[in-house]
Amino acid sequence: MARIVAGIGSSHVPAIGAALDNGKTEEPYWKRVFSGFEKSQEWMRETKPDVAIVVYNDHASAFSVEMIPTFALGCAAEFPPADEGWGPRPVPVAQGYPALASHIAQSCILDEFDLTICNKMEIDHGMTVPMNLLFGKIAKDGHWPCPVIPLAVNVVMYPPPTGHRCFMLGKAIRKAVESYPEDLKVVIFGTGGLSHQISGPRAGLINSKWDKAFLDNLSKNPRKLVKIPHLDYMREAGAEGIEMVMWLIMRGALDDKVDEVYRFYTVPASNTAVGHIILENRVKSGRTTAKRKPTAKHKSTAKHKRAAARAKVERVRS
Ligand code: DHB
Ligand code: FE
């Protein structure tokens, strides 16, 4: 069966993509940001997922005010980068996984989460920037290391979905993945945030205290986050801080208790706080032995593994 092994939270600041595309990664301002993802790229190379579900929001690239799906699932065979005003980013066309995506659509819709099925969709910085941060820079004529399934969430026009709805959708996605017969290792991204406001009198707002508490709770106590109303996100984390609800879809798709294996936080990038976290489920292989009762030896090995994972946790404070 397919299995979600880990969740990745990452900001998707477009200026990070521009810095990468224009060869600025070694400039001190940008090196500070990119260096926080070196370990993550190492982790990704070791984890070698078969497919990545990427929860992000479209920024009026694939959709517009004319059409605003709340949850849009990419079921296409490929997803070209969108032209966001300066031509499409020089990144490869992402390959989809139509069989698994259609299975997720069916399972979630029959589970009463009414996803919009997208058989043609371009993807913007909400998706391509976190993919670069985790997979590295890949030439336009190269290949991303694994196929992707985009899930575009409306956080652009009122009303976005609630944090609770997002968390529960994560659970439905997990159920969908685990009922897919093929042995696949799946990772799920939640992107956006952290605190930022792009326009208006509060432009440039960053609230590191809020961001840190969000990351702490995401890791250890996610149920505390699902009750946060939209107004609190916007008041505390800025108008675009509302993007953080998408991290709750990722978190809902994981175990209640997870191992936080990496964290990075820096301010600012453009006008935005950059946050990043990697959370692993404790049963990691697609070929699970979860149904077998753990013996005392298993339990102690698992305990050691968790302790080792905790020891790996790195906190980079701004
Ligand atoms: C900016 C845009 C985003 O979509 C985002 O998530 C963060 C920052 C920006 O324009 O700076
Ligand atoms: Fe955004």
CSV table of C-alpha atoms and ligand atoms in Angstrom, one decimal:
chain,number,residue,atom,x,y,z
A,1,MET,CA,0.0,0.0,0.0
A,2,ALA,CA,1.0,3.6,-0.4
A,3,ARG,CA,2.1,5.5,2.8
A,4,ILE,CA,2.8,9.1,3.8
A,5,VAL,CA,6.2,9.0,5.4
A,6,ALA,CA,6.7,12.7,6.1
A,7,GLY,CA,5.4,16.2,5.9
A,8,ILE,CA,7.3,19.3,4.9
A,9,GLY,CA,6.3,22.8,5.7
A,10,SER,CA,7.9,25.6,3.7
A,11,SER,CA,7.4,29.2,2.8
A,12,HIS,CA,7.1,29.9,-0.9
A,13,VAL,CA,8.4,33.5,-1.2
A,14,PRO,CA,8.6,34.2,-5.0
A,15,ALA,CA,11.8,36.3,-4.5
A,16,ILE,CA,13.6,33.1,-3.5
A,17,GLY,CA,12.8,31.7,-6.9
A,18,ALA,CA,14.0,34.9,-8.6
A,19,ALA,CA,17.2,34.7,-6.5
A,20,LEU,CA,17.8,31.2,-7.7
A,21,ASP,CA,17.0,31.9,-11.3
A,22,ASN,CA,19.2,34.9,-11.4
A,23,GLY,CA,22.3,33.3,-9.8
A,24,LYS,CA,22.1,35.2,-6.5
A,25,THR,CA,22.2,32.3,-4.1
A,26,GLU,CA,25.8,33.2,-3.0
A,27,GLU,CA,24.9,36.8,-2.1
A,28,PRO,CA,24.9,37.0,1.8
A,29,TYR,CA,21.3,38.0,1.9
A,30,TRP,CA,20.2,35.0,0.0
A,31,LYS,CA,22.9,32.6,1.3
A,32,ARG,CA,21.3,33.0,4.7
A,33,VAL,CA,18.0,31.7,3.3
A,34,PHE,CA,19.3,28.9,1.0
A,35,SER,CA,21.8,27.6,3.6
A,36,GLY,CA,18.8,26.7,5.8
A,37,PHE,CA,17.6,24.2,3.2
A,38,GLU,CA,20.9,22.3,2.6
A,39,LYS,CA,20.1,19.7,5.2
A,40,SER,CA,16.6,19.4,3.9
A,41,GLN,CA,17.9,18.6,0.4
A,42,GLU,CA,20.1,16.0,1.9
A,43,TRP,CA,17.1,14.6,3.8
A,44,MET,CA,15.1,14.6,0.6
A,45,ARG,CA,17.8,12.7,-1.3
A,46,GLU,CA,17.9,10.1,1.4
A,47,THR,CA,14.2,9.8,1.7
A,48,LYS,CA,13.7,9.4,-2.1
A,49,PRO,CA,9.9,9.7,-2.2
A,50,ASP,CA,8.0,8.1,-5.1
A,51,VAL,CA,5.6,11.0,-5.2
A,52,ALA,CA,5.0,14.3,-3.5
A,53,ILE,CA,1.6,15.8,-2.8
A,54,VAL,CA,2.2,19.6,-2.7
A,55,VAL,CA,-0.4,21.7,-0.9
A,56,TYR,CA,0.0,25.3,-2.0
A,57,ASN,CA,-2.1,28.3,-3.1
A,58,ASP,CA,-2.4,29.6,-6.6
A,59,HIS,CA,-1.7,33.4,-6.7
A,60,ALA,CA,-4.1,34.2,-9.6
A,61,SER,CA,-1.9,32.3,-12.0
A,62,ALA,CA,-4.0,29.2,-12.9
A,63,PHE,CA,-7.2,30.7,-11.5
A,64,SER,CA,-8.5,34.2,-11.2
A,65,VAL,CA,-11.3,36.1,-9.5
A,66,GLU,CA,-13.5,34.5,-12.2
A,67,MET,CA,-13.1,31.0,-10.8
A,68,ILE,CA,-12.1,30.3,-7.2
A,69,PRO,CA,-12.1,26.6,-6.3
A,70,THR,CA,-11.5,26.0,-2.5
A,71,PHE,CA,-9.6,22.8,-3.0
A,72,ALA,CA,-8.3,22.0,-6.5
A,73,LEU,CA,-6.5,18.7,-7.1
A,74,GLY,CA,-4.1,18.4,-10.0
A,75,CYS,CA,-4.9,15.1,-11.8
A,76,ALA,CA,-3.1,15.9,-15.0
A,77,ALA,CA,-0.1,14.1,-16.4
A,78,GLU,CA,2.0,17.2,-16.3
A,79,PHE,CA,2.1,20.7,-14.8
A,80,PRO,CA,4.0,23.5,-16.6
A,81,PRO,CA,5.3,26.5,-14.7
A,82,ALA,CA,3.0,29.5,-15.0
A,83,ASP,CA,3.9,32.8,-16.5
A,84,GLU,CA,3.7,35.1,-13.4
A,85,GLY,CA,4.5,38.3,-15.3
A,86,TRP,CA,8.2,37.7,-16.2
A,87,GLY,CA,7.7,34.5,-18.3
A,88,PRO,CA,7.5,31.0,-16.8
A,89,ARG,CA,10.3,30.2,-14.4
A,90,PRO,CA,13.2,28.2,-15.9
A,91,VAL,CA,12.2,25.0,-14.1
A,92,PRO,CA,11.2,21.6,-15.5
A,93,VAL,CA,7.6,20.8,-16.3
A,94,ALA,CA,6.4,18.8,-13.3
A,95,GLN,CA,5.2,15.3,-14.0
A,96,GLY,CA,1.9,14.3,-12.3
A,97,TYR,CA,0.7,11.0,-11.0
A,98,PRO,CA,-2.8,10.8,-12.6
A,99,ALA,CA,-3.6,7.3,-11.2
A,100,LEU,CA,-2.9,8.2,-7.6
A,101,ALA,CA,-4.4,11.7,-8.0
A,102,SER,CA,-7.7,10.3,-9.4
A,103,HIS,CA,-7.7,7.8,-6.6
A,104,ILE,CA,-7.3,10.6,-4.0
A,105,ALA,CA,-10.1,12.6,-5.7
A,106,GLN,CA,-12.4,9.6,-5.6
A,107,SER,CA,-11.6,8.7,-2.0
A,108,CYS,CA,-11.9,12.3,-0.7
A,109,ILE,CA,-15.1,13.1,-2.6
A,110,LEU,CA,-16.8,10.0,-1.5
A,111,ASP,CA,-15.6,11.0,2.0
A,112,GLU,CA,-17.5,14.2,1.5
A,113,PHE,CA,-14.6,16.5,0.7
A,114,ASP,CA,-15.7,18.0,-2.6
A,115,LEU,CA,-12.4,18.6,-4.4
A,116,THR,CA,-12.3,20.3,-7.8
A,117,ILE,CA,-10.6,18.0,-10.3
A,118,CYS,CA,-8.1,19.8,-12.5
A,119,ASN,CA,-7.0,17.9,-15.6
A,120,LYS,CA,-5.0,20.9,-16.9
A,121,MET,CA,-3.2,23.3,-14.6
A,122,GLU,CA,-0.2,25.5,-14.5
A,123,ILE,CA,1.7,25.9,-11.2
A,124,ASP,CA,3.1,29.1,-9.8
A,125,HIS,CA,5.7,30.1,-7.2
A,126,GLY,CA,3.5,28.6,-4.4
A,127,MET,CA,4.6,25.2,-5.7
A,128,THR,CA,7.8,25.7,-7.7
A,129,VAL,CA,9.7,27.6,-5.0
A,130,PRO,CA,9.3,24.9,-2.2
A,131,MET,CA,10.1,22.3,-4.8
A,132,ASN,CA,13.4,24.1,-5.6
A,133,LEU,CA,14.1,24.5,-1.9
A,134,LEU,CA,13.7,20.8,-1.2
A,135,PHE,CA,14.9,19.3,-4.5
A,136,GLY,CA,17.5,21.9,-5.5
A,137,LYS,CA,18.0,23.8,-8.7
A,138,ILE,CA,17.1,21.8,-11.7
A,139,ALA,CA,17.6,22.9,-15.3
A,140,LYS,CA,14.5,23.6,-17.4
A,141,ASP,CA,15.2,20.6,-19.6
A,142,GLY,CA,16.0,18.4,-16.6
A,143,HIS,CA,13.6,16.4,-14.4
A,144,TRP,CA,12.2,16.9,-10.9
A,145,PRO,CA,13.2,13.8,-8.9
A,146,CYS,CA,9.7,12.6,-8.4
A,147,PRO,CA,6.2,13.1,-9.8
A,148,VAL,CA,3.9,15.5,-7.9
A,149,ILE,CA,0.2,16.0,-7.1
A,150,PRO,CA,-0.7,19.6,-6.6
A,151,LEU,CA,-3.5,20.6,-4.3
A,152,ALA,CA,-4.3,24.3,-4.7
A,153,VAL,CA,-6.2,25.8,-1.8
A,154,ASN,CA,-8.0,29.1,-1.9
A,155,VAL,CA,-6.5,31.5,0.6
A,156,VAL,CA,-6.6,34.5,-1.8
A,157,MET,CA,-10.3,35.4,-1.8
A,158,TYR,CA,-12.5,35.4,1.2
A,159,PRO,CA,-13.7,32.9,2.5
A,160,PRO,CA,-10.8,30.5,2.7
A,161,PRO,CA,-11.4,27.1,4.3
A,162,THR,CA,-11.0,26.9,8.1
A,163,GLY,CA,-8.0,25.4,9.8
A,164,HIS,CA,-10.2,22.6,11.1
A,165,ARG,CA,-11.4,21.8,7.6
A,166,CYS,CA,-7.8,21.8,6.3
A,167,PHE,CA,-6.7,19.4,9.1
A,168,MET,CA,-9.6,17.0,8.4
A,169,LEU,CA,-8.9,17.1,4.7
A,170,GLY,CA,-5.3,16.0,5.5
A,171,LYS,CA,-6.8,13.0,7.3
A,172,ALA,CA,-9.0,12.2,4.3
A,173,ILE,CA,-5.9,12.5,2.0
A,174,ARG,CA,-4.0,10.1,4.3
A,175,LYS,CA,-6.9,7.6,4.2
A,176,ALA,CA,-6.9,7.9,0.4
A,177,VAL,CA,-3.2,7.3,0.1
A,178,GLU,CA,-3.3,4.3,2.4
A,179,SER,CA,-6.1,2.7,0.3
A,180,TYR,CA,-4.0,2.9,-2.9
A,181,PRO,CA,-2.7,-0.6,-3.5
A,182,GLU,CA,0.7,0.2,-5.0
A,183,ASP,CA,3.7,0.3,-2.6
A,184,LEU,CA,4.6,4.0,-2.7
A,185,LYS,CA,6.5,6.3,-0.4
A,186,VAL,CA,4.7,9.6,-0.3
A,187,VAL,CA,5.6,12.9,1.2
A,188,ILE,CA,3.3,15.8,1.6
A,189,PHE,CA,4.2,19.5,1.5
A,190,GLY,CA,2.3,22.4,3.2
A,191,THR,CA,3.5,25.7,1.8
A,192,GLY,CA,3.0,29.4,2.3
A,193,GLY,CA,3.6,31.8,5.2
A,194,LEU,CA,5.0,32.3,7.6
A,195,SER,CA,3.9,35.8,8.9
A,196,HIS,CA,3.8,38.4,6.1
A,197,GLN,CA,1.7,41.2,4.7
A,198,ILE,CA,2.5,42.3,1.2
A,199,SER,CA,0.4,45.5,0.9
A,200,GLY,CA,-1.4,48.3,2.9
A,201,PRO,CA,-0.2,50.2,5.9
A,202,ARG,CA,1.0,47.0,7.7
A,203,ALA,CA,3.1,45.9,4.7
A,204,GLY,CA,6.3,44.2,6.0
A,205,LEU,CA,4.7,42.9,9.1
A,206,ILE,CA,6.6,39.9,10.6
A,207,ASN,CA,5.6,38.3,13.9
A,208,SER,CA,8.4,35.9,14.9
A,209,LYS,CA,6.9,35.0,18.2
A,210,TRP,CA,3.6,33.9,16.6
A,211,ASP,CA,5.6,32.0,13.9
A,212,LYS,CA,7.6,30.1,16.5
A,213,ALA,CA,4.6,29.2,18.5
A,214,PHE,CA,2.9,28.0,15.3
A,215,LEU,CA,5.9,25.7,14.5
A,216,ASP,CA,6.0,24.4,18.1
A,217,ASN,CA,2.3,23.5,18.1
A,218,LEU,CA,2.5,22.1,14.6
A,219,SER,CA,5.1,19.7,15.7
A,220,LYS,CA,3.8,18.8,19.2
A,221,ASN,CA,0.2,19.9,19.6
A,222,PRO,CA,-1.5,20.5,16.2
A,223,ARG,CA,-5.0,20.2,17.6
A,224,LYS,CA,-4.4,23.6,19.3
A,225,LEU,CA,-3.9,25.2,15.9
A,226,VAL,CA,-7.1,23.9,14.3
A,227,LYS,CA,-9.3,26.2,16.3
A,228,ILE,CA,-7.5,29.4,15.4
A,229,PRO,CA,-10.0,31.7,13.5
A,230,HIS,CA,-9.0,33.4,10.2
A,231,LEU,CA,-9.0,36.8,11.9
A,232,ASP,CA,-6.4,35.8,14.4
A,233,TYR,CA,-4.1,34.7,11.6
A,234,MET,CA,-4.6,38.0,9.8
A,235,ARG,CA,-4.3,40.1,12.9
A,236,GLU,CA,-1.2,38.3,14.2
A,237,ALA,CA,0.5,37.1,11.1
A,238,GLY,CA,-0.6,39.7,8.5
A,239,ALA,CA,-3.1,39.4,5.7
A,240,GLU,CA,-1.0,36.8,3.8
A,241,GLY,CA,-0.3,34.9,7.0
A,242,ILE,CA,-3.6,33.2,6.3
A,243,GLU,CA,-1.5,30.9,4.0
A,244,MET,CA,-0.5,29.1,7.1
A,245,VAL,CA,-3.8,27.2,7.2
A,246,MET,CA,-2.4,25.1,4.4
A,247,TRP,CA,0.3,23.7,6.7
A,248,LEU,CA,-2.6,22.1,8.6
A,249,ILE,CA,-3.5,19.9,5.6
A,250,MET,CA,0.0,18.5,5.7
A,251,ARG,CA,-0.1,18.1,9.5
A,252,GLY,CA,-3.5,16.4,9.3
A,253,ALA,CA,-2.1,13.8,7.0
A,254,LEU,CA,0.5,12.7,9.6
A,255,ASP,CA,0.4,10.7,12.8
A,256,ASP,CA,-0.7,12.6,15.9
A,257,LYS,CA,2.8,12.1,17.3
A,258,VAL,CA,5.6,12.8,14.8
A,259,ASP,CA,9.4,13.2,14.9
A,260,GLU,CA,10.5,16.7,14.1
A,261,VAL,CA,13.7,16.1,12.2
A,262,TYR,CA,14.5,19.6,11.0
A,263,ARG,CA,13.5,23.2,11.5
A,264,PHE,CA,14.6,26.5,10.0
A,265,TYR,CA,13.4,30.0,10.5
A,266,THR,CA,14.9,33.3,9.2
A,267,VAL,CA,13.7,36.8,8.6
A,268,PRO,CA,13.2,38.5,6.3
A,269,ALA,CA,13.2,37.2,2.7
A,270,SER,CA,11.6,39.9,0.7
A,271,ASN,CA,8.9,41.1,3.1
A,272,THR,CA,8.3,37.7,4.6
A,273,ALA,CA,9.3,35.4,7.4
A,274,VAL,CA,10.7,32.1,6.1
A,275,GLY,CA,9.7,29.0,8.0
A,276,HIS,CA,10.5,25.4,7.3
A,277,ILE,CA,9.9,22.2,9.1
A,278,ILE,CA,10.3,18.5,8.4
A,279,LEU,CA,8.1,16.0,10.4
A,280,GLU,CA,8.4,12.3,10.0
A,281,ASN,CA,5.8,9.6,10.7
A,282,ARG,CA,7.2,6.9,12.9
A,283,VAL,CA,6.4,4.1,10.6
A,284,LYS,CA,8.3,5.1,7.6
A,285,SER,CA,8.4,2.3,5.0
A,286,GLY,CA,5.8,1.7,2.4
A,287,ARG,CA,6.3,-2.0,3.3
A,288,THR,CA,4.9,-1.6,6.7
A,289,THR,CA,5.0,-4.0,9.6
A,290,ALA,CA,2.7,-1.8,11.6
A,291,LYS,CA,0.0,-4.5,12.1
A,292,ARG,CA,2.5,-6.8,13.9
A,293,LYS,CA,2.6,-6.4,17.6
A,294,PRO,CA,5.8,-4.7,18.7
A,295,THR,CA,8.1,-6.9,20.8
A,296,ALA,CA,10.2,-5.4,23.7
A,297,LYS,CA,13.2,-5.3,21.3
A,298,HIS,CA,11.2,-3.4,18.6
A,299,LYS,CA,10.0,-1.0,21.2
A,300,SER,CA,13.5,-0.2,22.5
A,301,THR,CA,14.8,0.2,18.9
A,302,ALA,CA,11.9,2.5,18.1
A,303,LYS,CA,12.7,4.5,21.3
A,304,HIS,CA,16.3,4.8,20.2
A,305,LYS,CA,15.4,5.9,16.7
A,306,ARG,CA,13.1,8.6,18.1
A,307,ALA,CA,15.8,9.8,20.4
A,308,ALA,CA,18.2,9.9,17.5
A,309,ALA,CA,15.7,11.8,15.4
A,310,ARG,CA,15.2,14.3,18.2
A,311,ALA,CA,18.9,14.7,18.5
A,312,LYS,CA,19.0,15.7,14.9
A,313,VAL,CA,16.6,18.5,15.3
A,314,GLU,CA,18.2,21.8,14.6
A,315,ARG,CA,16.7,25.1,15.5
A,316,VAL,CA,18.1,28.1,13.6
A,317,ARG,CA,16.9,31.2,15.3
A,318,SER,CA,16.9,34.6,13.7
B,1,DHB,C1,5.3,37.2,-1.5
B,1,DHB,C2,4.4,36.5,-2.2
B,1,DHB,C3,3.9,35.4,-1.7
B,1,DHB,O1,3.0,34.6,-2.3
B,1,DHB,C4,4.3,34.9,-0.5
B,1,DHB,O2,3.7,33.7,0.0
B,1,DHB,C5,5.3,35.6,0.3
B,1,DHB,C6,5.8,36.7,-0.3
B,1,DHB,C7,5.9,38.5,-2.0
B,1,DHB,O3,5.4,38.9,-3.1
B,1,DHB,O4,6.9,39.0,-1.5
B,2,FE,FE,2.0,33.2,-1.2
